[in-house]
Coordinates of C-alpha atoms in Angstrom, one line a residue:
A1 CA 51.0 -116.1 -65.7
L2 CA 48.7 -117.5 -68.4
N3 CA 46.0 -118.1 -65.8
D4 CA 46.2 -114.5 -64.4
S5 CA 44.8 -112.5 -67.3
P6 CA 43.6 -113.2 -70.9
E7 CA 45.9 -110.4 -72.0
V8 CA 48.9 -112.7 -71.7
P9 CA 47.7 -115.5 -74.0
L10 CA 46.3 -112.8 -76.4
W11 CA 49.7 -111.2 -76.6
Q12 CA 51.5 -114.5 -76.8
S13 CA 49.3 -115.9 -79.6
R14 CA 49.8 -112.7 -81.6
V15 CA 53.6 -113.1 -81.3
Y16 CA 53.3 -116.7 -82.5
R17 CA 51.1 -115.4 -85.5
Q18 CA 53.8 -112.9 -86.4
Q19 CA 56.3 -115.7 -86.4
G20 CA 54.0 -117.7 -88.7
N21 CA 53.4 -120.4 -86.1
L22 CA 49.6 -120.4 -86.5
L23 CA 49.0 -123.8 -84.9
R24 CA 50.9 -122.8 -81.7
A25 CA 48.9 -119.6 -81.6
M26 CA 45.7 -121.6 -81.8
M27 CA 46.8 -123.9 -79.0
V28 CA 47.3 -120.9 -76.8
L29 CA 44.0 -119.4 -77.6
D30 CA 42.1 -122.7 -77.3
G31 CA 43.5 -123.2 -73.8
A32 CA 42.8 -119.6 -72.8
A33 CA 39.2 -119.8 -74.0
V34 CA 38.6 -122.7 -71.6
I35 CA 40.1 -120.8 -68.7
F36 CA 38.5 -117.4 -69.3
K37 CA 35.1 -118.4 -70.5
E38 CA 33.5 -116.1 -67.9
H39 CA 35.9 -113.2 -68.6
D40 CA 34.8 -110.1 -70.5
Q41 CA 37.8 -110.8 -72.9
Y42 CA 36.4 -114.2 -73.8
P43 CA 34.8 -112.9 -77.1
Q44 CA 38.2 -111.4 -78.0
L45 CA 39.9 -114.8 -77.5
L46 CA 37.3 -116.4 -79.7
F47 CA 37.7 -113.7 -82.4
D48 CA 41.5 -114.1 -82.4
L49 CA 41.1 -117.9 -82.5
G50 CA 38.7 -117.6 -85.5
E51 CA 41.1 -115.3 -87.4
T52 CA 44.1 -117.5 -86.7
A53 CA 42.2 -120.7 -87.7
L54 CA 41.1 -118.9 -90.9
A55 CA 44.7 -117.8 -91.7
A56 CA 45.7 -121.5 -91.2
G57 CA 43.0 -122.6 -93.6
L58 CA 41.1 -124.5 -90.9
L59 CA 37.7 -123.2 -92.0
G60 CA 35.6 -125.5 -89.8
R61 CA 37.4 -124.4 -86.6
A62 CA 37.3 -120.8 -87.6
G63 CA 33.5 -121.0 -88.2
R64 CA 32.9 -122.6 -84.8
A65 CA 34.9 -119.9 -83.1
F66 CA 33.1 -117.1 -84.9
D67 CA 29.7 -118.7 -84.2
E68 CA 30.5 -118.9 -80.5
C69 CA 31.8 -115.3 -80.5
L70 CA 28.5 -114.1 -81.9
A71 CA 26.5 -116.1 -79.5
A72 CA 28.6 -115.1 -76.5
A73 CA 28.7 -111.4 -77.1
P74 CA 26.0 -109.8 -79.2
Q75 CA 27.5 -106.4 -78.5
F76 CA 31.1 -107.3 -79.2
A77 CA 33.0 -104.3 -80.6
Q78 CA 34.3 -106.2 -83.6
R79 CA 31.0 -107.9 -84.3
A80 CA 30.7 -106.5 -87.8
Q81 CA 34.0 -108.1 -88.7
V82 CA 33.0 -111.4 -87.1
V83 CA 29.8 -111.5 -89.1
R84 CA 31.7 -110.6 -92.3
L85 CA 34.5 -113.1 -91.8
N86 CA 32.1 -115.9 -90.8
A87 CA 29.9 -115.2 -93.9
G88 CA 33.0 -115.8 -96.1
C89 CA 34.0 -118.8 -94.0
R90 CA 30.6 -120.5 -94.3
H91 CA 30.6 -119.8 -98.0
Q92 CA 33.9 -121.6 -98.5
L93 CA 32.6 -124.5 -96.4
E94 CA 29.7 -124.6 -98.9
D95 CA 27.2 -123.8 -96.1
Y96 CA 25.5 -121.4 -98.5
A97 CA 22.4 -121.0 -96.4
G98 CA 24.4 -120.1 -93.3
S99 CA 26.5 -117.7 -95.3
L100 CA 23.4 -116.1 -96.8
K101 CA 21.9 -115.6 -93.4
L102 CA 25.1 -113.8 -92.2
C103 CA 25.2 -111.7 -95.4
E104 CA 21.6 -110.5 -94.8
L105 CA 22.4 -109.7 -91.2
F106 CA 25.5 -107.7 -92.2
L107 CA 23.8 -105.7 -94.9
K108 CA 20.9 -104.9 -92.6
E109 CA 23.0 -103.8 -89.6
Y110 CA 26.1 -102.4 -91.2
A111 CA 24.8 -100.7 -94.4
E112 CA 27.4 -98.0 -94.1
S113 CA 30.3 -100.3 -93.9
A114 CA 33.1 -100.2 -96.5
H115 CA 32.5 -104.0 -96.9
V116 CA 29.0 -103.7 -98.2
A117 CA 30.0 -104.4 -101.8
G118 CA 31.7 -107.6 -100.9
L119 CA 28.8 -108.9 -98.9
T120 CA 26.3 -107.8 -101.5
F121 CA 28.2 -109.9 -104.0
L122 CA 28.5 -112.8 -101.6
R123 CA 24.8 -112.7 -100.9
A124 CA 24.2 -113.2 -104.7
E125 CA 26.8 -116.0 -104.8
N126 CA 25.0 -117.8 -102.1
H127 CA 21.7 -117.6 -103.9
Y128 CA 23.4 -118.9 -107.0
H129 CA 25.0 -121.8 -105.4
L130 CA 21.8 -122.7 -103.6
G131 CA 20.2 -123.0 -107.0
A132 CA 17.9 -120.1 -106.4
H133 CA 18.6 -118.5 -109.7
A134 CA 15.5 -116.4 -109.8
K135 CA 16.8 -114.7 -106.5
A136 CA 20.4 -114.7 -107.6
I137 CA 19.7 -112.6 -110.8
P138 CA 18.3 -109.5 -109.1
A139 CA 20.9 -109.8 -106.3
Y140 CA 23.7 -109.7 -108.8
Q141 CA 22.0 -106.9 -110.8
E142 CA 21.7 -104.9 -107.6
F143 CA 25.5 -105.4 -107.0
I144 CA 26.3 -104.4 -110.6
K145 CA 24.2 -101.3 -110.5
I146 CA 25.7 -100.0 -107.3
H147 CA 29.3 -101.3 -107.8
V148 CA 29.8 -101.1 -111.6
A149 CA 33.5 -100.6 -111.3
H150 CA 34.0 -103.4 -108.7
P151 CA 36.6 -106.1 -109.7
Q152 CA 33.8 -108.7 -109.3
A153 CA 31.3 -106.9 -111.6
A154 CA 32.3 -109.0 -114.7
V155 CA 31.9 -112.2 -112.6
A156 CA 28.5 -111.0 -111.5
R157 CA 27.5 -110.4 -115.1
M158 CA 28.7 -113.9 -116.0
R159 CA 26.7 -115.4 -113.2
V160 CA 23.6 -113.5 -114.3
G161 CA 24.1 -115.0 -117.8
H162 CA 24.6 -118.5 -116.4
A163 CA 21.4 -118.1 -114.2
E164 CA 19.3 -116.9 -117.2
F165 CA 20.8 -119.8 -119.3
T166 CA 19.9 -122.3 -116.6
L167 CA 16.3 -120.9 -116.5
Q168 CA 16.3 -121.3 -120.3
N169 CA 15.9 -117.6 -120.9
W170 CA 18.1 -117.8 -124.0
A171 CA 17.6 -114.3 -125.3
K172 CA 18.3 -112.8 -121.8
A173 CA 21.4 -115.0 -121.4
L174 CA 22.7 -114.0 -124.8
A175 CA 22.2 -110.3 -124.0
V176 CA 24.6 -110.8 -121.1
F177 CA 27.1 -113.1 -122.8
E178 CA 27.7 -111.2 -126.0
P179 CA 28.9 -108.0 -124.3
L180 CA 31.3 -110.1 -122.2
M181 CA 32.6 -111.7 -125.4
K182 CA 33.3 -108.2 -126.8
A183 CA 35.0 -107.2 -123.6
D184 CA 37.4 -110.1 -124.1
V185 CA 37.2 -111.2 -120.4
K186 CA 39.8 -113.6 -119.3
G187 CA 39.9 -116.4 -116.7
A188 CA 38.6 -119.9 -116.1
L189 CA 35.1 -118.7 -115.3
Y190 CA 34.8 -117.5 -118.9
D191 CA 36.3 -120.5 -120.7
Q192 CA 32.9 -121.8 -121.8
L193 CA 31.5 -118.4 -122.7
Q194 CA 31.6 -118.8 -126.5
F195 CA 30.1 -122.3 -126.2
L196 CA 27.2 -120.8 -124.2
V197 CA 26.8 -118.1 -126.8
A198 CA 26.6 -120.9 -129.4
E199 CA 24.1 -122.8 -127.3
C200 CA 21.9 -119.7 -127.0
H201 CA 21.9 -119.1 -130.8
S202 CA 21.0 -122.8 -131.3
Q203 CA 18.1 -122.6 -128.9
L204 CA 16.9 -119.3 -130.5
D205 CA 16.8 -121.1 -133.9
D206 CA 19.7 -119.2 -135.4
P207 CA 21.9 -122.1 -136.7
E208 CA 24.2 -120.0 -138.8
K209 CA 25.4 -118.0 -135.8
A210 CA 25.5 -121.2 -133.7
V211 CA 27.7 -123.0 -136.1
T212 CA 30.1 -120.0 -136.3
A213 CA 30.3 -119.8 -132.5
Y214 CA 30.7 -123.5 -132.0
R215 CA 33.6 -123.7 -134.5
A216 CA 35.2 -120.6 -133.0
F217 CA 35.0 -122.1 -129.5
A218 CA 36.5 -125.4 -130.7
V219 CA 39.5 -123.5 -132.1
A220 CA 39.9 -121.2 -129.1
Q221 CA 39.5 -123.9 -126.5
P222 CA 40.7 -127.1 -128.2
K223 CA 41.3 -128.9 -124.9
S224 CA 38.0 -127.9 -123.3
A225 CA 35.7 -130.7 -122.1
N226 CA 33.1 -129.3 -124.6
A227 CA 35.4 -128.8 -127.6
D228 CA 34.3 -132.1 -129.2
L229 CA 30.6 -131.5 -128.4
A230 CA 30.9 -128.1 -130.0
L231 CA 32.2 -129.6 -133.2
F232 CA 29.6 -132.3 -133.2
K233 CA 26.8 -129.8 -132.8
A234 CA 28.3 -127.6 -135.5
G235 CA 28.3 -130.7 -137.8
Q236 CA 24.7 -131.5 -137.1
L237 CA 23.5 -128.0 -137.6
S238 CA 25.6 -127.7 -140.8
E239 CA 23.8 -130.8 -142.2
Q240 CA 20.4 -129.2 -141.2
L241 CA 21.4 -126.1 -143.1
G242 CA 22.1 -128.2 -146.2
K243 CA 25.9 -127.6 -146.0
P244 CA 27.4 -131.0 -146.3
L245 CA 30.9 -129.8 -147.1
T246 CA 31.0 -127.7 -143.9
A247 CA 29.7 -130.7 -141.9
Q248 CA 32.3 -132.9 -143.5
A249 CA 35.1 -130.5 -142.5
V250 CA 33.8 -130.3 -138.9
Y251 CA 33.3 -134.0 -138.5
A252 CA 36.8 -134.6 -139.9
Q253 CA 38.2 -132.1 -137.4
L254 CA 36.4 -133.9 -134.5
A255 CA 37.8 -137.2 -135.7
K256 CA 41.4 -135.8 -136.0
S257 CA 41.4 -133.9 -132.7
H258 CA 39.2 -135.9 -130.3
A259 CA 39.9 -139.6 -130.7
A260 CA 38.4 -140.3 -127.2
S261 CA 35.2 -138.4 -127.8
P262 CA 31.9 -140.2 -127.1
H263 CA 30.6 -138.4 -130.2
L264 CA 33.3 -139.9 -132.5
P265 CA 31.2 -142.9 -133.7
T266 CA 28.4 -140.7 -134.8
A267 CA 30.8 -138.3 -136.4
Y268 CA 32.5 -141.1 -138.3
Y269 CA 29.1 -142.4 -139.4
R270 CA 27.8 -139.0 -140.6
L271 CA 31.2 -138.3 -142.3
G272 CA 31.1 -141.6 -144.1
V273 CA 27.5 -141.0 -145.3
I274 CA 28.4 -137.5 -146.5
L275 CA 31.5 -138.8 -148.4
Y276 CA 29.4 -141.5 -149.9
D277 CA 26.6 -139.2 -151.0
G278 CA 29.3 -136.9 -152.4
R279 CA 30.6 -139.9 -154.5
K280 CA 33.9 -140.0 -152.6
Y281 CA 33.6 -143.8 -152.2
E282 CA 37.2 -144.6 -151.2
P283 CA 37.4 -142.0 -148.4
A284 CA 33.9 -143.1 -147.3
R285 CA 35.1 -146.7 -147.1
D286 CA 38.1 -145.7 -145.0
V287 CA 36.1 -143.7 -142.5
L288 CA 33.4 -146.4 -142.2
T289 CA 36.0 -149.1 -141.7
K290 CA 37.4 -147.1 -138.8
L291 CA 33.8 -146.9 -137.4
V292 CA 33.3 -150.7 -137.6
A293 CA 36.6 -151.2 -135.7
L294 CA 35.4 -149.0 -132.8
E295 CA 33.6 -150.6 -129.9
G296 CA 30.8 -149.3 -127.6
H297 CA 28.4 -148.0 -130.1
E298 CA 25.2 -149.1 -132.0
L299 CA 26.0 -147.8 -135.4
G300 CA 27.6 -151.0 -136.7
A301 CA 24.7 -152.1 -138.9
G302 CA 24.5 -148.7 -140.6
A303 CA 28.3 -148.6 -141.1
E304 CA 28.3 -152.0 -142.6
F305 CA 25.4 -151.1 -145.0
Y306 CA 27.2 -148.0 -146.3
L307 CA 30.5 -149.9 -146.4
A308 CA 28.9 -152.5 -148.7
L309 CA 27.4 -149.7 -150.8
A310 CA 30.9 -148.1 -151.1
E311 CA 32.5 -151.4 -152.0
A312 CA 29.9 -151.9 -154.7
R313 CA 30.5 -148.5 -156.1
L314 CA 34.2 -149.2 -156.2
G315 CA 33.6 -152.3 -158.3
N316 CA 34.2 -154.8 -155.5
R317 CA 31.0 -156.8 -156.1
L318 CA 31.9 -159.9 -154.2
A319 CA 33.2 -158.0 -151.2
A320 CA 30.0 -155.9 -151.2
A321 CA 27.8 -159.0 -151.6
E322 CA 29.6 -160.6 -148.6
R323 CA 29.0 -157.6 -146.5
F324 CA 25.3 -157.4 -147.5
G325 CA 24.9 -161.1 -146.8
A326 CA 26.4 -160.8 -143.3
L327 CA 24.2 -157.8 -142.6
A328 CA 21.1 -159.7 -143.7
D329 CA 22.1 -162.7 -141.6
D330 CA 22.3 -160.5 -138.6
G331 CA 18.6 -159.8 -139.0
V332 CA 18.7 -156.1 -138.2
E333 CA 15.2 -155.1 -139.3
E334 CA 16.1 -151.7 -140.7
Y335 CA 18.6 -153.2 -143.2
A336 CA 18.0 -156.9 -143.5
A337 CA 15.5 -157.0 -146.4
E338 CA 17.4 -154.5 -148.6
A339 CA 20.7 -156.0 -147.7
R340 CA 19.5 -159.5 -148.9
L341 CA 18.1 -158.0 -152.1
R342 CA 21.3 -156.1 -152.9
Q343 CA 23.4 -159.2 -152.1
G344 CA 21.4 -161.2 -154.7
N345 CA 21.7 -158.5 -157.3
L346 CA 25.5 -158.3 -156.8
L347 CA 25.9 -162.0 -157.0
L348 CA 24.0 -162.1 -160.3
E349 CA 26.1 -159.2 -161.6
A350 CA 29.3 -161.0 -160.6
K351 CA 28.2 -164.1 -162.6
D352 CA 27.0 -162.1 -165.6
P353 CA 28.8 -158.7 -165.7
A354 CA 26.7 -157.8 -168.7
Q355 CA 23.7 -157.5 -166.5

């Protein structure tokens, strides 16, 4: 009976689909497509096969079926649906160029379709993922203008902001990001939004706003991959602004919350220096001792120098002299000469405290 008419396997595969047996349905359609390749129902078999494979999550098989359907029957009654589904399938397979070509075809030939909005958005997405940001921006803007209330409109705005950011158009990116911040958009796509706002302020030479945004981001997204970087940048900018107490608080927060951060050594170092300059010698010594104990950084000489300074300020002349001597022996050009001089002075003071 299966060999008599394609209607039988079409009906049988649909029963299997209703039962949730997608792989069995695909087997029936695969076999029928071989038998009825010259039949006028061949495109329908391919279409059903593509839909079934798509439902089963077998994107590669679905894409091949849709491609063959389009090639075999340019006038197929459900061609618009094939083009649309295949565009989505190709996008999920990260064949963005193939998906883009199908989007352009759909939008040209089926401009009155109810699915125009979705394909307009998908076209922009393909440009974006292909790295063609200059093309993605107007494509998203066209979508937003026509479909302002569409569920994907906020996503499109975020993509525009990302694209402008990537193109280093900081002011344009900020003009997109700030309204999204005010709208309090939710979702994984927006998790880095406040960090991007901070980055834009920083690039636009507005460090006050950048620090505020970086710190707010670190509080709102403490487990984000960029939380430690936000604190680190906030600390650096605070120092540039001449606000050592703010920098101290930020670096201390980084050290407390992000022990595995690659920025921890520099944060420790800057924190130690700030504490020392603020005449908080014992806390400075504690922080710098932690830095010396860390591995995998090149701040050891600087840490040792400030540790020795702190020890001297705390009255531990011999300990300070020992540290200065070891640093001078290491021959680090930046510190060696001064370390040797300070070592000598401390040893003299230790022999004759009156000096």
